[in-house]
PDB file of C-alpha atoms in Angstrom:
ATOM      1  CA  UNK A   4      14.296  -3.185  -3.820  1.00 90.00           C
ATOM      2  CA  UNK A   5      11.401  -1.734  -2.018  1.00 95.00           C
ATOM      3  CA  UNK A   6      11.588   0.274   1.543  1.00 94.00           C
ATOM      4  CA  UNK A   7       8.618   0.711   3.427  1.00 96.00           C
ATOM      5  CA  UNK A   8       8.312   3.169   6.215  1.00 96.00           C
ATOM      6  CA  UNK A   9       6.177   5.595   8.438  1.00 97.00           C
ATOM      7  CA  UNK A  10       4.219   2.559  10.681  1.00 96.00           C
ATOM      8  CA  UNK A  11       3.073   2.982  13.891  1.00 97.00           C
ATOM      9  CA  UNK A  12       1.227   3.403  17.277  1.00 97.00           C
ATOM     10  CA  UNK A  13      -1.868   5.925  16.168  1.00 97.00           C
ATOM     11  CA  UNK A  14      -5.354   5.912  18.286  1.00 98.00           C
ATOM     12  CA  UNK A  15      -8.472   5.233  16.149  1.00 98.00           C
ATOM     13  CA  UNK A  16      -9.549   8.307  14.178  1.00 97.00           C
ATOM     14  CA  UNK A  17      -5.890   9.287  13.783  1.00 97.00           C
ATOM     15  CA  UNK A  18      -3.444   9.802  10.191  1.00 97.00           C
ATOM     16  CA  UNK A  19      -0.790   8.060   9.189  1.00 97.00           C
ATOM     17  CA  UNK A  20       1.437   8.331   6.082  1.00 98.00           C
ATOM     18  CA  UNK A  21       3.145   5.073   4.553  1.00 98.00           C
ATOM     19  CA  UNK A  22       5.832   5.385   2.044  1.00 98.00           C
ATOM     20  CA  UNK A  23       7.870   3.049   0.421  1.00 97.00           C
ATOM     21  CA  UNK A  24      11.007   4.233  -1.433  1.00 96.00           C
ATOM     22  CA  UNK A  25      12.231   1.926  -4.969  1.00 93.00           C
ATOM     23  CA  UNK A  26      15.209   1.159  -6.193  1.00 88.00           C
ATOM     24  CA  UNK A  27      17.012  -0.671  -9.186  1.00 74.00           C
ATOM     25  CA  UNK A  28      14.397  -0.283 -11.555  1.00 68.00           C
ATOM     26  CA  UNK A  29      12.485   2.860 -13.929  1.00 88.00           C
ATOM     27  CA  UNK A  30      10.011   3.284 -11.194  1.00 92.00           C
ATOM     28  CA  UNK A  31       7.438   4.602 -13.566  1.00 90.00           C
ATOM     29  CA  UNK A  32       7.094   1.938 -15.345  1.00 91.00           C
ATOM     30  CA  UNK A  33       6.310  -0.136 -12.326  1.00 93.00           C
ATOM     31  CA  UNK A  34       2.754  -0.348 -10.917  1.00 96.00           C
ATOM     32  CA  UNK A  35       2.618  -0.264  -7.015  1.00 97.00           C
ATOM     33  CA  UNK A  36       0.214  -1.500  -4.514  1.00 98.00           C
ATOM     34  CA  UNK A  37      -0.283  -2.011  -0.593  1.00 98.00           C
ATOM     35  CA  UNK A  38      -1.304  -4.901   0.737  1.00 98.00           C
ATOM     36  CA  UNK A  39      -2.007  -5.999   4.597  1.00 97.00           C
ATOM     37  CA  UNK A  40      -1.631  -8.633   6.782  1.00 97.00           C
ATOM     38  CA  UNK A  41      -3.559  -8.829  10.439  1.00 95.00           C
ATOM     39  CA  UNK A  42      -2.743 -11.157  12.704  1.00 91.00           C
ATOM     40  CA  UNK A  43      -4.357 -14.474  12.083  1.00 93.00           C
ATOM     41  CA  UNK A  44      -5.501 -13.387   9.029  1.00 94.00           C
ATOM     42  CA  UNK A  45      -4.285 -13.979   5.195  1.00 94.00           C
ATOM     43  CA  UNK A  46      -3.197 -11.174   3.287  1.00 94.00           C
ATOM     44  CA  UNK A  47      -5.495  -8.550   1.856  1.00 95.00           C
ATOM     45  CA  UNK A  48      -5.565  -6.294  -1.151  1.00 97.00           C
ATOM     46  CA  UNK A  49      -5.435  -2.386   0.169  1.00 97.00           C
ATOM     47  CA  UNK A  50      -4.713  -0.435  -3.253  1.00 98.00           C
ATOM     48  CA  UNK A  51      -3.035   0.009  -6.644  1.00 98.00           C
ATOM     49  CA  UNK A  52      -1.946   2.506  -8.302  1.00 98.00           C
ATOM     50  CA  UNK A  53      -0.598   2.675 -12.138  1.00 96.00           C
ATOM     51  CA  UNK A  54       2.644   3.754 -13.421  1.00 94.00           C
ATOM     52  CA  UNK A  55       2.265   7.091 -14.285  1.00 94.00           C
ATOM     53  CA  UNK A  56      -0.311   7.643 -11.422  1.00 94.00           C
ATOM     54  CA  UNK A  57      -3.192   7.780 -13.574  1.00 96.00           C
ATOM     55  CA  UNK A  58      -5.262   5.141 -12.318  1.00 96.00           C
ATOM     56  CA  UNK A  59      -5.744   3.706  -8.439  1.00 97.00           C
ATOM     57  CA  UNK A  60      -8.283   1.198  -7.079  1.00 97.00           C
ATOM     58  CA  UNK A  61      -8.738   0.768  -3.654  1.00 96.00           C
ATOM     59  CA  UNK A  62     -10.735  -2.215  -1.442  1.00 94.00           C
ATOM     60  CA  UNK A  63     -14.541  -1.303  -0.574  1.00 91.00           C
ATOM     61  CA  UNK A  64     -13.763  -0.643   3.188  1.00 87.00           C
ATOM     62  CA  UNK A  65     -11.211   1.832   2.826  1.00 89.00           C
ATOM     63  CA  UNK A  66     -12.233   4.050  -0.037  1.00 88.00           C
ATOM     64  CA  UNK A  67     -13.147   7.159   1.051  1.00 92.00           C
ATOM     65  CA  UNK A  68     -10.528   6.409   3.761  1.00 96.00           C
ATOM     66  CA  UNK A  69      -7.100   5.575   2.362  1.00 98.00           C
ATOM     67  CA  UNK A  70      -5.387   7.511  -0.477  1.00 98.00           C
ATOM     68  CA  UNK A  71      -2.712   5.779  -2.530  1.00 98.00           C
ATOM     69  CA  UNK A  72      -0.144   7.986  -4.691  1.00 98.00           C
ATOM     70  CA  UNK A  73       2.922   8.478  -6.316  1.00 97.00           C
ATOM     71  CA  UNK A  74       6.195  10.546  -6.498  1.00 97.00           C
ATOM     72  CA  UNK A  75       8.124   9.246 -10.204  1.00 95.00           C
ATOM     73  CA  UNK A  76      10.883  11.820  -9.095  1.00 94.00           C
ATOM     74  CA  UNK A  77      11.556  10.063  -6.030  1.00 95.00           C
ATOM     75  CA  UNK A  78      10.741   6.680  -6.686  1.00 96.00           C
ATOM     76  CA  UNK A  79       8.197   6.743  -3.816  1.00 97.00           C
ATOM     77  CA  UNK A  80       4.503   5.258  -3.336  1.00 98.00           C
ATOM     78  CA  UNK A  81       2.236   6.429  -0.668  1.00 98.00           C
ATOM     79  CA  UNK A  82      -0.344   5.331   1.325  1.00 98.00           C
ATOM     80  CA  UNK A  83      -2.397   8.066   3.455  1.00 98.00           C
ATOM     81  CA  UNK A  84      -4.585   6.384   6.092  1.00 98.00           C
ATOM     82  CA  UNK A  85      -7.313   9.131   7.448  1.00 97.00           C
ATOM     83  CA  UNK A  86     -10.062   8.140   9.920  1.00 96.00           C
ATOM     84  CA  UNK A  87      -7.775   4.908  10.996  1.00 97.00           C
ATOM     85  CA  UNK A  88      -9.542   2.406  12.894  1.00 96.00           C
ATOM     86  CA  UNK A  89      -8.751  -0.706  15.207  1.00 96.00           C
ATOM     87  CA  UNK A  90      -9.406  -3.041  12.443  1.00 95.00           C
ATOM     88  CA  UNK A  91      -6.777  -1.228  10.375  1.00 96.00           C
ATOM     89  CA  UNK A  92      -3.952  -2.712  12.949  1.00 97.00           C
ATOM     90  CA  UNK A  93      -1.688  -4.808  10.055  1.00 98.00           C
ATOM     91  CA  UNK A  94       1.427  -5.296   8.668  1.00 98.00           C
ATOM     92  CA  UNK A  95       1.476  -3.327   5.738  1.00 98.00           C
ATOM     93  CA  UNK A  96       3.660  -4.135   2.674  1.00 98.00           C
ATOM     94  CA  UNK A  97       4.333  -2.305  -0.394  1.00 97.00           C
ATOM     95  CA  UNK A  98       4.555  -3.946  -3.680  1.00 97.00           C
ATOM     96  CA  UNK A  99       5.639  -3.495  -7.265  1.00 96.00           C
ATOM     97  CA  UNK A 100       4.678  -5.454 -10.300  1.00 93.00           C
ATOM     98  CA  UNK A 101       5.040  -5.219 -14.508  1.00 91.00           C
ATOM     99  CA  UNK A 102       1.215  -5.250 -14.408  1.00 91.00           C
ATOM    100  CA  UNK A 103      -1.638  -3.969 -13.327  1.00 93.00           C
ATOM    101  CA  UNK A 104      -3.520  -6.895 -10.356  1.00 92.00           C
ATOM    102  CA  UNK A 105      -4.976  -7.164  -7.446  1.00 92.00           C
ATOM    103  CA  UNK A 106      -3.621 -10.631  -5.867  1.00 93.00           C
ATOM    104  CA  UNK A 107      -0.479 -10.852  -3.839  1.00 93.00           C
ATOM    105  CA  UNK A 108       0.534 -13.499  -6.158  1.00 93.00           C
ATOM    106  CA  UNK A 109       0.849 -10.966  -9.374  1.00 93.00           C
ATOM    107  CA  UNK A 110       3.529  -9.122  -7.824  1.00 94.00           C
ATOM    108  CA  UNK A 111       7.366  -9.918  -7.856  1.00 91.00           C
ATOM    109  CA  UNK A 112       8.664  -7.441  -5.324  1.00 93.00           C
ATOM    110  CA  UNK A 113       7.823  -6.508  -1.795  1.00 96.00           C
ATOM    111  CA  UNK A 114       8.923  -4.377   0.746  1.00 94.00           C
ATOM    112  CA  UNK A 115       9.553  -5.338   4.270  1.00 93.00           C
ATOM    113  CA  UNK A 116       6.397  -4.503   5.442  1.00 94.00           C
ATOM    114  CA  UNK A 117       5.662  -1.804   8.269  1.00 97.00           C
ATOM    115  CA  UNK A 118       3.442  -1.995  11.440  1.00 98.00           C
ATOM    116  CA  UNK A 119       0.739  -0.186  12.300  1.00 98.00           C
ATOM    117  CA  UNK A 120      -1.499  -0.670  15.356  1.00 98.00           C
ATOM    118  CA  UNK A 121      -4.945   1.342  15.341  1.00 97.00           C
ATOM    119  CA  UNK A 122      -5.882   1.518  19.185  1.00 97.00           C
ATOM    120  CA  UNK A 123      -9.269   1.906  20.340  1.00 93.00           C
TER     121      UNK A 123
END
């Protein structure tokens, strides 16, 4: 099971911290992305990070922006969002996976998804 928290109401510019908490399975072994869903819009790809934390990849439009990382000790993924702007406003999910991908459809798990807005 996957928990994701730490959503919501920021203006642009601001920082927000996403985490999402696992359960019920060796966490390490697990790689973990974030995905995104605006409204009206499908899905999108946000980062990835491996197993052991050794390895992340992150969309064009928010490198530089959005750090993805890992906690093995507590089971946790993050996702720090600097310099957030209106188009950031999504739904964002966590997810986990046995492999290493970049399309929703890869992944087995998801967490609920938390909302953040980005206002101008």
């Amino acid at each position: 099971q996957l928990q994701a928290s730490g959503g919501g109401l920021v203006q642009a510019g601001d920082s927000l911290r996403l985490s999402c908490a696992a359960s019920g399975r060796t966490f390490s072994s697990l790689t973990m992305a974030w995905f995104r869903r605006a409204p009206g819009r499908e899905r999108e790809f946000v980062a990835v990070i491996s197993g052991l934390g050794r390895r992340t990849y992150y969309t064009d439009s928010m490198k530089g922006r959005f750090t993805i990382s890992r906690d093995n000790a507590k089971n946790t993924v993050y996702l720090q969002m600097n310099s957030l702007k209106p188009e950031d406003t999504a739904v964002y999910y966590c997810a986990a996976d046995d492999g290493w991908s970049y399309s929703p459809e890869r992944y087995d798990y998801w967490g609920q998804g938390t909302q953040v807005t980005v206002s101008s």
